[in-house]
Amino acid sequence: MFMADIAGVRVLYTGDYSRGEDCHLCAAEILQFSLYFNSEKMAKTIRRLAEKTPEVDETVSGFLVKKAFTYQIMALDDLHVFSQLSTENISQRITIAYSGAYGVLKHRLKHIFESVESLPDEESEGPAFRVHERLTVKYESEKHISLHWRSDPISDMVSDSVIISILLILILITSYC
């Protein structure tokens, strides 16, 4: 479908590539108009965040909740009061078959992450270290290691990269044997 202007007469052409007759319709006179929308949004702070009035250019941290075209910013602790949502902390653990040396894994991870720190023996039963202050790697036995972390986006990315590093080390070990 397209509009054609032939000798000052606008014609709407509707061809549908069939064998039937093409249809030509005269265009209706349409008045041009413009709509302007206010693009500013306003959000109310509620409960704990509303107790203190923020200063000019002060950052307010919380959750933005949209409900029926209204926006509210609330603290995490107030989320269950004003919505049917709740929050939970998830601790994750994965055990991987690993027969490589403790020092090899720790050395490889030190090249990847800024912070790889050994944990004292009081905190764990066997050798263990903490990666990026988020993930704990424990040697459970000579053939298994376990990774422990509290789930959040950054910790999940750290754990994914540690798991990939472990698997790459295992591939290198098996390819040389």
mmCIF file of C-alpha atoms in Angstrom:
data_model
loop_
_atom_site.group_PDB
_atom_site.id
_atom_site.type_symbol
_atom_site.label_atom_id
_atom_site.label_comp_id
_atom_site.label_asym_id
_atom_site.label_seq_id
_atom_site.Cartn_x
_atom_site.Cartn_y
_atom_site.Cartn_z
ATOM 1 C CA MET A 1 0.000 0.000 0.000
ATOM 2 C CA PHE A 2 1.322 3.432 -0.870
ATOM 3 C CA MET A 3 0.100 6.966 -1.523
ATOM 4 C CA ALA A 4 0.558 8.432 -5.005
ATOM 5 C CA ASP A 5 0.135 12.091 -5.940
ATOM 6 C CA ILE A 6 -1.052 12.224 -9.572
ATOM 7 C CA ALA A 7 -1.805 15.646 -11.053
ATOM 8 C CA GLY A 8 -2.542 17.119 -7.645
ATOM 9 C CA VAL A 9 -4.904 14.307 -6.657
ATOM 10 C CA ARG A 10 -3.722 11.984 -3.940
ATOM 11 C CA VAL A 11 -4.596 8.344 -4.520
ATOM 12 C CA LEU A 12 -4.055 5.449 -2.128
ATOM 13 C CA TYR A 13 -2.917 2.366 -4.048
ATOM 14 C CA THR A 14 -3.577 -0.998 -2.444
ATOM 15 C CA GLY A 15 -2.044 -3.749 -4.544
ATOM 16 C CA ASP A 16 -1.846 -7.168 -3.034
ATOM 17 C CA TYR A 17 -0.033 -9.018 -5.871
ATOM 18 C CA SER A 18 -3.054 -11.179 -6.595
ATOM 19 C CA ARG A 19 -4.780 -11.650 -9.925
ATOM 20 C CA GLY A 20 -7.779 -9.647 -8.722
ATOM 21 C CA GLU A 21 -8.530 -6.031 -9.583
ATOM 22 C CA ASP A 22 -6.337 -3.414 -7.915
ATOM 23 C CA CYS A 23 -8.167 -0.994 -5.701
ATOM 24 C CA HIS A 24 -7.637 2.784 -5.927
ATOM 25 C CA LEU A 25 -9.053 4.919 -3.134
ATOM 26 C CA CYS A 26 -9.076 8.683 -2.950
ATOM 27 C CA ALA A 27 -7.289 9.906 0.150
ATOM 28 C CA ALA A 28 -9.314 11.562 2.841
ATOM 29 C CA GLU A 29 -8.305 15.000 3.979
ATOM 30 C CA ILE A 30 -6.495 14.526 7.254
ATOM 31 C CA LEU A 31 -5.589 17.481 9.385
ATOM 32 C CA GLN A 32 -2.104 17.447 10.782
ATOM 33 C CA PHE A 33 -1.784 17.658 14.541
ATOM 34 C CA SER A 34 0.929 17.267 17.134
ATOM 35 C CA LEU A 35 0.829 15.747 20.571
ATOM 36 C CA TYR A 36 3.237 16.697 23.302
ATOM 37 C CA PHE A 37 3.881 14.446 26.262
ATOM 38 C CA ASN A 38 5.588 15.359 29.483
ATOM 39 C CA SER A 39 8.472 12.915 29.737
ATOM 40 C CA GLU A 40 9.185 13.623 33.401
ATOM 41 C CA LYS A 41 8.303 10.881 35.842
ATOM 42 C CA MET A 42 7.744 11.376 39.535
ATOM 43 C CA ALA A 43 8.386 8.705 42.148
ATOM 44 C CA LYS A 44 7.378 8.899 45.780
ATOM 45 C CA THR A 45 9.649 7.641 48.504
ATOM 46 C CA ILE A 46 7.724 5.697 51.083
ATOM 47 C CA ARG A 47 8.177 4.308 54.583
ATOM 48 C CA ARG A 48 11.845 4.269 55.701
ATOM 49 C CA LEU A 49 13.130 6.261 52.740
ATOM 50 C CA ALA A 50 10.525 8.969 53.371
ATOM 51 C CA GLU A 51 11.599 9.509 57.002
ATOM 52 C CA LYS A 52 14.455 11.796 55.941
ATOM 53 C CA THR A 53 14.114 14.408 53.217
ATOM 54 C CA PRO A 54 17.026 14.124 50.784
ATOM 55 C CA GLU A 55 19.159 17.161 50.009
ATOM 56 C CA VAL A 56 19.470 18.570 46.492
ATOM 57 C CA ASP A 57 21.548 16.231 44.261
ATOM 58 C CA GLU A 58 21.630 13.560 46.997
ATOM 59 C CA THR A 59 21.317 9.978 45.757
ATOM 60 C CA VAL A 60 18.417 7.918 47.089
ATOM 61 C CA SER A 61 18.967 4.149 46.988
ATOM 62 C CA GLY A 62 16.068 1.716 46.951
ATOM 63 C CA PHE A 63 13.773 -0.311 44.737
ATOM 64 C CA LEU A 64 11.642 1.397 42.106
ATOM 65 C CA VAL A 65 8.191 -0.210 42.055
ATOM 66 C CA LYS A 66 5.695 0.655 39.312
ATOM 67 C CA LYS A 67 2.077 -0.014 40.189
ATOM 68 C CA ALA A 68 -0.934 1.327 38.254
ATOM 69 C CA PHE A 69 1.045 4.139 36.552
ATOM 70 C CA THR A 70 2.532 5.329 39.847
ATOM 71 C CA TYR A 71 6.145 4.948 40.872
ATOM 72 C CA GLN A 72 7.371 4.362 44.398
ATOM 73 C CA ILE A 73 10.907 4.055 45.750
ATOM 74 C CA MET A 74 11.192 1.894 48.824
ATOM 75 C CA ALA A 75 13.854 0.232 50.933
ATOM 76 C CA LEU A 76 14.450 -3.489 50.566
ATOM 77 C CA ASP A 77 13.068 -4.137 54.042
ATOM 78 C CA ASP A 78 9.763 -2.455 53.092
ATOM 79 C CA LEU A 79 9.266 -4.479 49.908
ATOM 80 C CA HIS A 80 7.112 -7.177 51.539
ATOM 81 C CA VAL A 81 4.867 -4.552 53.198
ATOM 82 C CA PHE A 82 3.820 -2.795 49.981
ATOM 83 C CA SER A 83 3.921 -5.704 47.539
ATOM 84 C CA GLN A 84 3.521 -9.440 47.435
ATOM 85 C CA LEU A 85 7.242 -9.828 46.772
ATOM 86 C CA SER A 86 9.691 -11.188 49.308
ATOM 87 C CA THR A 87 13.461 -11.428 49.409
ATOM 88 C CA GLU A 88 15.659 -14.370 50.329
ATOM 89 C CA ASN A 89 19.383 -15.025 50.531
ATOM 90 C CA ILE A 90 20.532 -18.053 48.584
ATOM 91 C CA SER A 91 23.727 -19.894 49.459
ATOM 92 C CA GLN A 92 25.067 -22.045 46.661
ATOM 93 C CA ARG A 93 27.451 -24.968 46.716
ATOM 94 C CA ILE A 94 28.890 -27.054 43.923
ATOM 95 C CA THR A 95 31.246 -30.023 44.213
ATOM 96 C CA ILE A 96 33.598 -30.732 41.321
ATOM 97 C CA ALA A 97 35.771 -33.771 40.712
ATOM 98 C CA TYR A 98 39.312 -32.344 40.774
ATOM 99 C CA SER A 99 42.475 -34.373 41.176
ATOM 100 C CA GLY A 100 44.932 -31.578 40.433
ATOM 101 C CA ALA A 101 47.298 -29.935 42.856
ATOM 102 C CA TYR A 102 46.105 -27.306 45.319
ATOM 103 C CA GLY A 103 48.923 -24.930 44.347
ATOM 104 C CA VAL A 104 48.178 -25.126 40.618
ATOM 105 C CA LEU A 105 44.575 -24.028 41.052
ATOM 106 C CA LYS A 106 45.454 -21.253 43.492
ATOM 107 C CA HIS A 107 48.262 -20.017 41.196
ATOM 108 C CA ARG A 108 45.938 -19.904 38.151
ATOM 109 C CA LEU A 109 43.237 -18.054 40.050
ATOM 110 C CA LYS A 110 45.744 -15.482 41.343
ATOM 111 C CA HIS A 111 46.449 -14.556 37.705
ATOM 112 C CA ILE A 112 42.748 -13.985 37.056
ATOM 113 C CA PHE A 113 41.515 -12.308 40.249
ATOM 114 C CA GLU A 114 42.900 -9.453 42.301
ATOM 115 C CA SER A 115 42.233 -11.202 45.584
ATOM 116 C CA VAL A 116 42.919 -14.887 46.345
ATOM 117 C CA GLU A 117 43.524 -15.359 50.073
ATOM 118 C CA SER A 118 44.191 -18.547 52.037
ATOM 119 C CA LEU A 119 41.776 -19.205 54.875
ATOM 120 C CA PRO A 120 42.998 -20.230 58.318
ATOM 121 C CA ASP A 121 42.559 -23.904 59.187
ATOM 122 C CA GLU A 122 40.069 -22.981 61.934
ATOM 123 C CA GLU A 123 37.486 -21.859 59.359
ATOM 124 C CA SER A 124 37.672 -25.019 57.232
ATOM 125 C CA GLU A 125 38.501 -28.687 57.674
ATOM 126 C CA GLY A 126 41.055 -28.831 54.848
ATOM 127 C CA PRO A 127 42.968 -26.388 52.671
ATOM 128 C CA ALA A 128 40.729 -23.564 51.505
ATOM 129 C CA PHE A 129 40.968 -20.096 50.025
ATOM 130 C CA ARG A 130 38.638 -17.197 49.292
ATOM 131 C CA VAL A 131 38.410 -15.701 45.815
ATOM 132 C CA HIS A 132 37.494 -12.030 45.376
ATOM 133 C CA GLU A 133 36.111 -11.979 48.936
ATOM 134 C CA ARG A 134 32.986 -13.730 47.641
ATOM 135 C CA LEU A 135 33.696 -17.366 46.861
ATOM 136 C CA THR A 136 35.262 -20.044 49.052
ATOM 137 C CA VAL A 137 37.103 -22.957 47.419
ATOM 138 C CA LYS A 138 37.553 -25.943 49.775
ATOM 139 C CA TYR A 139 39.436 -29.182 49.194
ATOM 140 C CA GLU A 140 36.982 -31.823 50.407
ATOM 141 C CA SER A 141 39.213 -34.798 49.498
ATOM 142 C CA GLU A 142 42.048 -35.646 47.120
ATOM 143 C CA LYS A 143 39.512 -36.038 44.313
ATOM 144 C CA HIS A 144 36.902 -33.366 45.064
ATOM 145 C CA ILE A 145 36.713 -29.644 45.701
ATOM 146 C CA SER A 146 33.669 -27.611 46.627
ATOM 147 C CA LEU A 147 32.792 -24.016 45.903
ATOM 148 C CA HIS A 148 30.571 -22.036 48.318
ATOM 149 C CA TRP A 149 29.091 -18.594 47.700
ATOM 150 C CA ARG A 150 26.118 -16.404 48.529
ATOM 151 C CA SER A 151 24.178 -15.816 45.350
ATOM 152 C CA ASP A 152 24.212 -12.369 43.762
ATOM 153 C CA PRO A 153 25.138 -11.298 40.220
ATOM 154 C CA ILE A 154 28.820 -10.604 40.938
ATOM 155 C CA SER A 155 29.370 -13.740 43.024
ATOM 156 C CA ASP A 156 27.667 -15.823 40.351
ATOM 157 C CA MET A 157 30.025 -14.396 37.700
ATOM 158 C CA VAL A 158 33.040 -15.093 39.922
ATOM 159 C CA SER A 159 31.878 -18.669 40.524
ATOM 160 C CA ASP A 160 31.299 -19.225 36.792
ATOM 161 C CA SER A 161 34.811 -18.080 35.947
ATOM 162 C CA VAL A 162 36.342 -20.213 38.740
ATOM 163 C CA ILE A 163 34.422 -23.264 37.508
ATOM 164 C CA ILE A 164 35.629 -22.658 33.947
ATOM 165 C CA SER A 165 39.200 -22.262 35.222
ATOM 166 C CA ILE A 166 38.947 -25.566 37.087
ATOM 167 C CA LEU A 167 37.607 -27.325 34.013
ATOM 168 C CA LEU A 168 40.380 -25.862 31.834
ATOM 169 C CA ILE A 169 43.009 -27.048 34.324
ATOM 170 C CA LEU A 170 41.460 -30.533 34.218
ATOM 171 C CA ILE A 171 41.571 -30.498 30.401
ATOM 172 C CA LEU A 172 45.261 -29.528 30.498
ATOM 173 C CA ILE A 173 46.032 -32.247 33.055
ATOM 174 C CA THR A 174 44.282 -34.960 31.018
ATOM 175 C CA SER A 175 45.847 -33.835 27.718
ATOM 176 C CA TYR A 176 49.398 -34.210 29.111
ATOM 177 C CA CYS A 177 48.757 -37.657 30.581
#
